[in-house]
Tab-separated table of C-alpha atoms in Angstrom:
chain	number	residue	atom	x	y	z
D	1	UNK	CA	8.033	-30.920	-4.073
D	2	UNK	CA	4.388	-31.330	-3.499
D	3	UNK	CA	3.452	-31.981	0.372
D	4	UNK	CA	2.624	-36.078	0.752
D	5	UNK	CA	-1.034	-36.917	1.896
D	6	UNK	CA	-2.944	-40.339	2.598
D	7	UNK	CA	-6.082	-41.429	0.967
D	8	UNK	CA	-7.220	-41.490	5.140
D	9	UNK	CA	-6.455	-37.820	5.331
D	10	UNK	CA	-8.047	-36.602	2.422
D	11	UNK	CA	-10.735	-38.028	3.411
D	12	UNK	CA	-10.534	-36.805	6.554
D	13	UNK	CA	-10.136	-33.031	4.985
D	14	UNK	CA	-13.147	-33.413	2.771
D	15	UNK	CA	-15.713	-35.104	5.779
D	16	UNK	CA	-19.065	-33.845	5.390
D	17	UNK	CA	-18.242	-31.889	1.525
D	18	UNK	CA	-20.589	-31.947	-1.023
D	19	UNK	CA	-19.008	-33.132	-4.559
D	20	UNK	CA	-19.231	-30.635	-7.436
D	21	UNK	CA	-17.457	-32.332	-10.248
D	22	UNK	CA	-16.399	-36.310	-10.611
D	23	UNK	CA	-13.636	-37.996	-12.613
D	24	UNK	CA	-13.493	-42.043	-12.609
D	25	UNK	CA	-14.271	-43.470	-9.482
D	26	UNK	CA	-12.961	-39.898	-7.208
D	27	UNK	CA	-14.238	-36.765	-7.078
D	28	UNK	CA	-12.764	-33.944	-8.919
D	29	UNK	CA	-14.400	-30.681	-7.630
D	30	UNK	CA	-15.604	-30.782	-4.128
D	31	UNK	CA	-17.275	-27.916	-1.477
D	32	UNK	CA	-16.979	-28.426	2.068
D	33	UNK	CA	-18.199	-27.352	4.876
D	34	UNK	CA	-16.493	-24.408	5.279
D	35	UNK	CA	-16.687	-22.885	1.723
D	36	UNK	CA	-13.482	-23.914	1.034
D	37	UNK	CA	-13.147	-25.951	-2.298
D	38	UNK	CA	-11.041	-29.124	-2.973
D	39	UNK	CA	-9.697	-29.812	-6.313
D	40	UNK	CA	-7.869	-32.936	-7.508
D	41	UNK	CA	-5.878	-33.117	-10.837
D	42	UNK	CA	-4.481	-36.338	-12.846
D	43	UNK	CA	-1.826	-36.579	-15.349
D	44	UNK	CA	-3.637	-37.694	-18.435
D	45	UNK	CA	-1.192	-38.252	-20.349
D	46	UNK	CA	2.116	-40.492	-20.045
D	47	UNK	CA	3.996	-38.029	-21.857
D	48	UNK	CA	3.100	-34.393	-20.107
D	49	UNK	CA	4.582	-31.522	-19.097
D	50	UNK	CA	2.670	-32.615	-15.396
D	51	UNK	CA	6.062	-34.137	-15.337
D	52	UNK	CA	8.004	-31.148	-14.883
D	53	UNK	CA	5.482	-28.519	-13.097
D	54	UNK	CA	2.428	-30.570	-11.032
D	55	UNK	CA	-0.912	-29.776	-12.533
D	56	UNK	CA	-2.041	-28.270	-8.534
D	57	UNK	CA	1.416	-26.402	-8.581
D	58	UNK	CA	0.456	-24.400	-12.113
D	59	UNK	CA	-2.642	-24.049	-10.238
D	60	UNK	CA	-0.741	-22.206	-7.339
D	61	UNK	CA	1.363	-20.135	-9.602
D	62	UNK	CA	-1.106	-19.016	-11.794
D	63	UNK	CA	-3.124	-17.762	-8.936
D	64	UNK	CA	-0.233	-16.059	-7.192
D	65	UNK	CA	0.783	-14.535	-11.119
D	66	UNK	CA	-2.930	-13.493	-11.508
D	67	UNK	CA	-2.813	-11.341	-8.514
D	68	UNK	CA	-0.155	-9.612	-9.596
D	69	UNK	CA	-1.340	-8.267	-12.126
D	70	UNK	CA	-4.075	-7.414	-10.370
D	71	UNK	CA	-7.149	-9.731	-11.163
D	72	UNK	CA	-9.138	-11.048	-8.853
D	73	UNK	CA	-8.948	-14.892	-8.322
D	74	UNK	CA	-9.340	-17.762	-5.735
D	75	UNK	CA	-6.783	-17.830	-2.638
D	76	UNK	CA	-4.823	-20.917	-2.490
D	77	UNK	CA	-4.387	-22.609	1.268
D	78	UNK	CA	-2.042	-25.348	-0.142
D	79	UNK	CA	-1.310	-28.187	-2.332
D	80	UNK	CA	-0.655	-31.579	-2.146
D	81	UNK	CA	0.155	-35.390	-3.645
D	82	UNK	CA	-2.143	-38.241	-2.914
D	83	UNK	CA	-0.205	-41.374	-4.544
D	84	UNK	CA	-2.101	-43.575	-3.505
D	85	UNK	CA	-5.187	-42.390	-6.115
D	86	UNK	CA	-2.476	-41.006	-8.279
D	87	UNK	CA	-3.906	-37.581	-7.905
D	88	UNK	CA	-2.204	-34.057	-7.126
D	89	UNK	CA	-4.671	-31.618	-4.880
D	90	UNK	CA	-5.519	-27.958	-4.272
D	91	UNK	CA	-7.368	-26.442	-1.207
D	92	UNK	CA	-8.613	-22.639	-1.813
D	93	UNK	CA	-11.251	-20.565	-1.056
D	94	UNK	CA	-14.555	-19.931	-2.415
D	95	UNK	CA	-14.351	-17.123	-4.678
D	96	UNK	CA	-18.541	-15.616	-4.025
D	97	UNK	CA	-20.636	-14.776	-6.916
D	98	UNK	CA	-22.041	-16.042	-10.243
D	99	UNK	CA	-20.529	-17.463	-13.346
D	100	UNK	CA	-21.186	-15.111	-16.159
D	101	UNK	CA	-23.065	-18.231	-18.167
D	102	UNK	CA	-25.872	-18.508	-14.627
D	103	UNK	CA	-26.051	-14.704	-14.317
D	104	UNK	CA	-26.729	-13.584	-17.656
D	105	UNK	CA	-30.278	-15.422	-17.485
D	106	UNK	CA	-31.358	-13.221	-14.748
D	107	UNK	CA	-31.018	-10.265	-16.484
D	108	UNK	CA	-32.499	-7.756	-18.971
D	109	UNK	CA	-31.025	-7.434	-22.780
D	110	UNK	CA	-29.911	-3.873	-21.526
D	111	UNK	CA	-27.628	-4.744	-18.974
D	112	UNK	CA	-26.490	-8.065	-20.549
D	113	UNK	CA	-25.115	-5.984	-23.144
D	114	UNK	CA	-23.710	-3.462	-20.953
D	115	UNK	CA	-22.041	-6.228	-18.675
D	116	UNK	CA	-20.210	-7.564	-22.149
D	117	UNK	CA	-19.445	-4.146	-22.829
D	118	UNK	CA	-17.210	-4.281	-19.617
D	119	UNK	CA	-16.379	-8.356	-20.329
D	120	UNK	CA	-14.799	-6.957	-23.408
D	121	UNK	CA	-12.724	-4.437	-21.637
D	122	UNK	CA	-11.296	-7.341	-19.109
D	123	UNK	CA	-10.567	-9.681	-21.815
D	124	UNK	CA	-8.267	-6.529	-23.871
D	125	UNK	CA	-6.527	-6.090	-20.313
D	126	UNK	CA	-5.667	-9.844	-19.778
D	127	UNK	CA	-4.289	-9.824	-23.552
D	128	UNK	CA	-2.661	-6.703	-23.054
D	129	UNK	CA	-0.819	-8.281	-19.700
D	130	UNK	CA	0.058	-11.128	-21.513
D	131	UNK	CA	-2.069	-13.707	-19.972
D	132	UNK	CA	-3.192	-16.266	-22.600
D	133	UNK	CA	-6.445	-17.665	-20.340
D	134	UNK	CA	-6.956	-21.098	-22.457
D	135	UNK	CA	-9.909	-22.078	-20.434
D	136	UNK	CA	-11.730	-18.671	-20.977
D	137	UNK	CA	-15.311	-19.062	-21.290
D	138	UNK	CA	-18.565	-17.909	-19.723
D	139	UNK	CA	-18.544	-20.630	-17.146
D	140	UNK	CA	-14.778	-19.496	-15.934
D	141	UNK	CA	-15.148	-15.908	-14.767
D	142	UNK	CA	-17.799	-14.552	-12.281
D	143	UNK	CA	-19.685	-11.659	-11.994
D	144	UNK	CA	-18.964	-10.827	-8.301
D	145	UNK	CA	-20.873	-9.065	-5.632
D	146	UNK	CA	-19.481	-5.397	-6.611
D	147	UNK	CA	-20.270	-6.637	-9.844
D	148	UNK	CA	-16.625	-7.006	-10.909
D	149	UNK	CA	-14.870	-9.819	-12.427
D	150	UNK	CA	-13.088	-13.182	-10.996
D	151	UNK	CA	-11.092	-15.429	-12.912
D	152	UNK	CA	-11.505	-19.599	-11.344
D	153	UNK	CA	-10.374	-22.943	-13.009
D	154	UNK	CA	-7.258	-21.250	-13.830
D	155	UNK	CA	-4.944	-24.146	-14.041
D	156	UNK	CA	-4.586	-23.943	-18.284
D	157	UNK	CA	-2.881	-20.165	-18.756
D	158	UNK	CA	0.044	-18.812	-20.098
D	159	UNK	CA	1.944	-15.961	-18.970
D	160	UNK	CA	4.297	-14.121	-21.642
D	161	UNK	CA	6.819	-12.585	-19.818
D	162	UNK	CA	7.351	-9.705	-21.903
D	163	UNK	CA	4.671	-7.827	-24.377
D	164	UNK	CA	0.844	-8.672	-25.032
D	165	UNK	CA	-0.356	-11.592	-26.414
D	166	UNK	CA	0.349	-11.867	-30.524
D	167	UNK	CA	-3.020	-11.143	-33.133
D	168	UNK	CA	-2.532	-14.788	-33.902
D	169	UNK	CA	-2.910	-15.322	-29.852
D	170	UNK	CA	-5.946	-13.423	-29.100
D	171	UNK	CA	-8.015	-14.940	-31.805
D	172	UNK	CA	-7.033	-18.465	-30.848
D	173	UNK	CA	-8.429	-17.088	-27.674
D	174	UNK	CA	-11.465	-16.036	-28.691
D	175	UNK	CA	-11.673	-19.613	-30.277
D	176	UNK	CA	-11.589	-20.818	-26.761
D	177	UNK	CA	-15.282	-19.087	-26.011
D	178	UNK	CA	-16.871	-21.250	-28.624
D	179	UNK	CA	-17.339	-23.869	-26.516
D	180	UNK	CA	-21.449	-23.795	-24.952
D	181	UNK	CA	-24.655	-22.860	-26.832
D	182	UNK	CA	-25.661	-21.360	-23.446
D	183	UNK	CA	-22.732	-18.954	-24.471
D	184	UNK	CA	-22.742	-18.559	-28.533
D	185	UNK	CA	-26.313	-17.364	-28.543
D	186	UNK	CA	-25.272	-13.963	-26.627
D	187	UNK	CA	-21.415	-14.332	-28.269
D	188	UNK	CA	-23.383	-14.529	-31.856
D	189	UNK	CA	-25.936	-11.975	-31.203
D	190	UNK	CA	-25.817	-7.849	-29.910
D	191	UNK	CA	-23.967	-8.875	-26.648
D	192	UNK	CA	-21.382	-10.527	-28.891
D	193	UNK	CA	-21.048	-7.284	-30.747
D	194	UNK	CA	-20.795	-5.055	-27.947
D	195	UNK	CA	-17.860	-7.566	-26.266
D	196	UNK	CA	-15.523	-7.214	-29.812
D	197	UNK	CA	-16.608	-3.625	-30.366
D	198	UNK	CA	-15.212	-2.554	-27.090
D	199	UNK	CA	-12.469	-4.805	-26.710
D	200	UNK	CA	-10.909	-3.288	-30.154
D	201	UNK	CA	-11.555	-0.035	-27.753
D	202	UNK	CA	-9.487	-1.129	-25.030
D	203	UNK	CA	-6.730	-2.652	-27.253
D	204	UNK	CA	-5.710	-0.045	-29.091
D	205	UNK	CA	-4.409	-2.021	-31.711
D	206	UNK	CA	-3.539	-1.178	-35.588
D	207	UNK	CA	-6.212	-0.726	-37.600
D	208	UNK	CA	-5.081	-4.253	-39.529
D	209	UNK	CA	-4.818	-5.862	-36.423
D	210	UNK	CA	-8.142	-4.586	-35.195
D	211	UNK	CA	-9.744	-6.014	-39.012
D	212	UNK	CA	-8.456	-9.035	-38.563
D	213	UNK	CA	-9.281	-9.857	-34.824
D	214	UNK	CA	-12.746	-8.451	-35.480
D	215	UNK	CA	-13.481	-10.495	-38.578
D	216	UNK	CA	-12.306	-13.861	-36.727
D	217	UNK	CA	-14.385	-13.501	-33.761
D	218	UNK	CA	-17.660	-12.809	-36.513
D	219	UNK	CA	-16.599	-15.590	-38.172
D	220	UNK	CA	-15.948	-18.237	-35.306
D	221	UNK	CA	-19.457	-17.085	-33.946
D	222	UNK	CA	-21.933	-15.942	-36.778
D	223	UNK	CA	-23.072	-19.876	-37.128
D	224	UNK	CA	-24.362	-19.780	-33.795
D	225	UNK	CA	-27.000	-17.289	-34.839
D	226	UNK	CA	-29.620	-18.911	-34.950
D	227	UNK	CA	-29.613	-20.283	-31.331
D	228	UNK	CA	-32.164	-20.207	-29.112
D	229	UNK	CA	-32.361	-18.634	-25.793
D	230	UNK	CA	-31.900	-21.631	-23.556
């Protein structure tokens, strides 16, 4: 059971932070003072599975499953209930660096490429591990100061305990991405083709397998081609 906290302490915890994110009349995503980060979640739905695992619990397991497997993700301090706003909580740390989506702009065709060369890679190793990342998109994973990746809003996943994720799976995945046109117009163009190339690399898959995950992610992204650098 989630620890109990008043509206007067939250507050209290989040004097002085600096709200990222809103949702109705409370924040949602908030930074304070010392780079720690609140998050609140809702249950959206009458009927959810919120009922049975909290949304800020998930949150906590999925970072603590993450690690395991050895990908880098945000540290969770704790979680909590709020019922007087009907909200759940999560207090972690600031995990440093850039989303992929704010530091692609800064750099040259060359090593955008190169960078989805390696994004490609990561995405083959979470599929290979079983992690089904629903919320994967440029916006969601950071290029880091050693220029590694980290994996944040990681409350939507799926781990399957046994075996990689399914062809069906991955592409649904890669359906996922399509989601920005700050992020089709690299998925859609040479970056986009460097990402699939080398994650059919790193997946080692059956030549069928590798056809048909290859052909979905042209398909889900050759519309996009025509985007303009934004």
């Amino acid at each position: 059971m989630l620890k109990k906290i008043t509206k007067a302490e939250l507050d209290y915890l989040t004097e002085g932070g600096t709200i990222l994110e809103t949702e109705g009349p409370l924040f949602k995503v908030m930074l304070l003072p010392n780079r720690r980060i609140v998050k609140l979640f809702r249950r959206k739905r009458l009927i959810s599975s919120q009922i049975w695992l909290k949304h800020a619990s998930r949150f906590e397991k999925n970072a603590r499953e993450l690690k395991r497997l050895g990908f880098i993700t945000i540290e969770v301090e704790s979680v909590f209930n709020i019922p007087e706003v009907g909200r759940q909580g999560v207090l972690y740390n600031l995990l440093e660096g850039d989303t992929l989506r704010d530091w692609l702009p800064q750099q040259d065709d060359d090593v955008c490429q190169a960078k989805f060369e390696k994004f490609g890679a990561f995405i083959a190793e979470m599929h290979r591990k079983g992690i089904l990342f629903r919320s994967l998109h440029l916006g969601n994973v950071l290029v880091l100061p050693d220029g590694e990746f980290g994996i944040i809003d990681i409350a939507d996943m799926s781990f399957r305990t046994k075996g990689c994720l399914s062809v069906g799976q991955r592409i649904r995945n890669f359906h996922h991405m399509d989601r920005d046109n700050r992020d089709r117009r690299y998925l859609a163009d040479e970056a986009g083709s460097k990402l699939i190339q080398r994650y059919i690399e790193a997946a080692a898959l059956s030549d069928k397998a590798n056809l048909k995950i290859t052909s979905a992610f042209e398909e889900i992204f050759a519309p996009y081609k025509d985007i303009q650098h934004v």
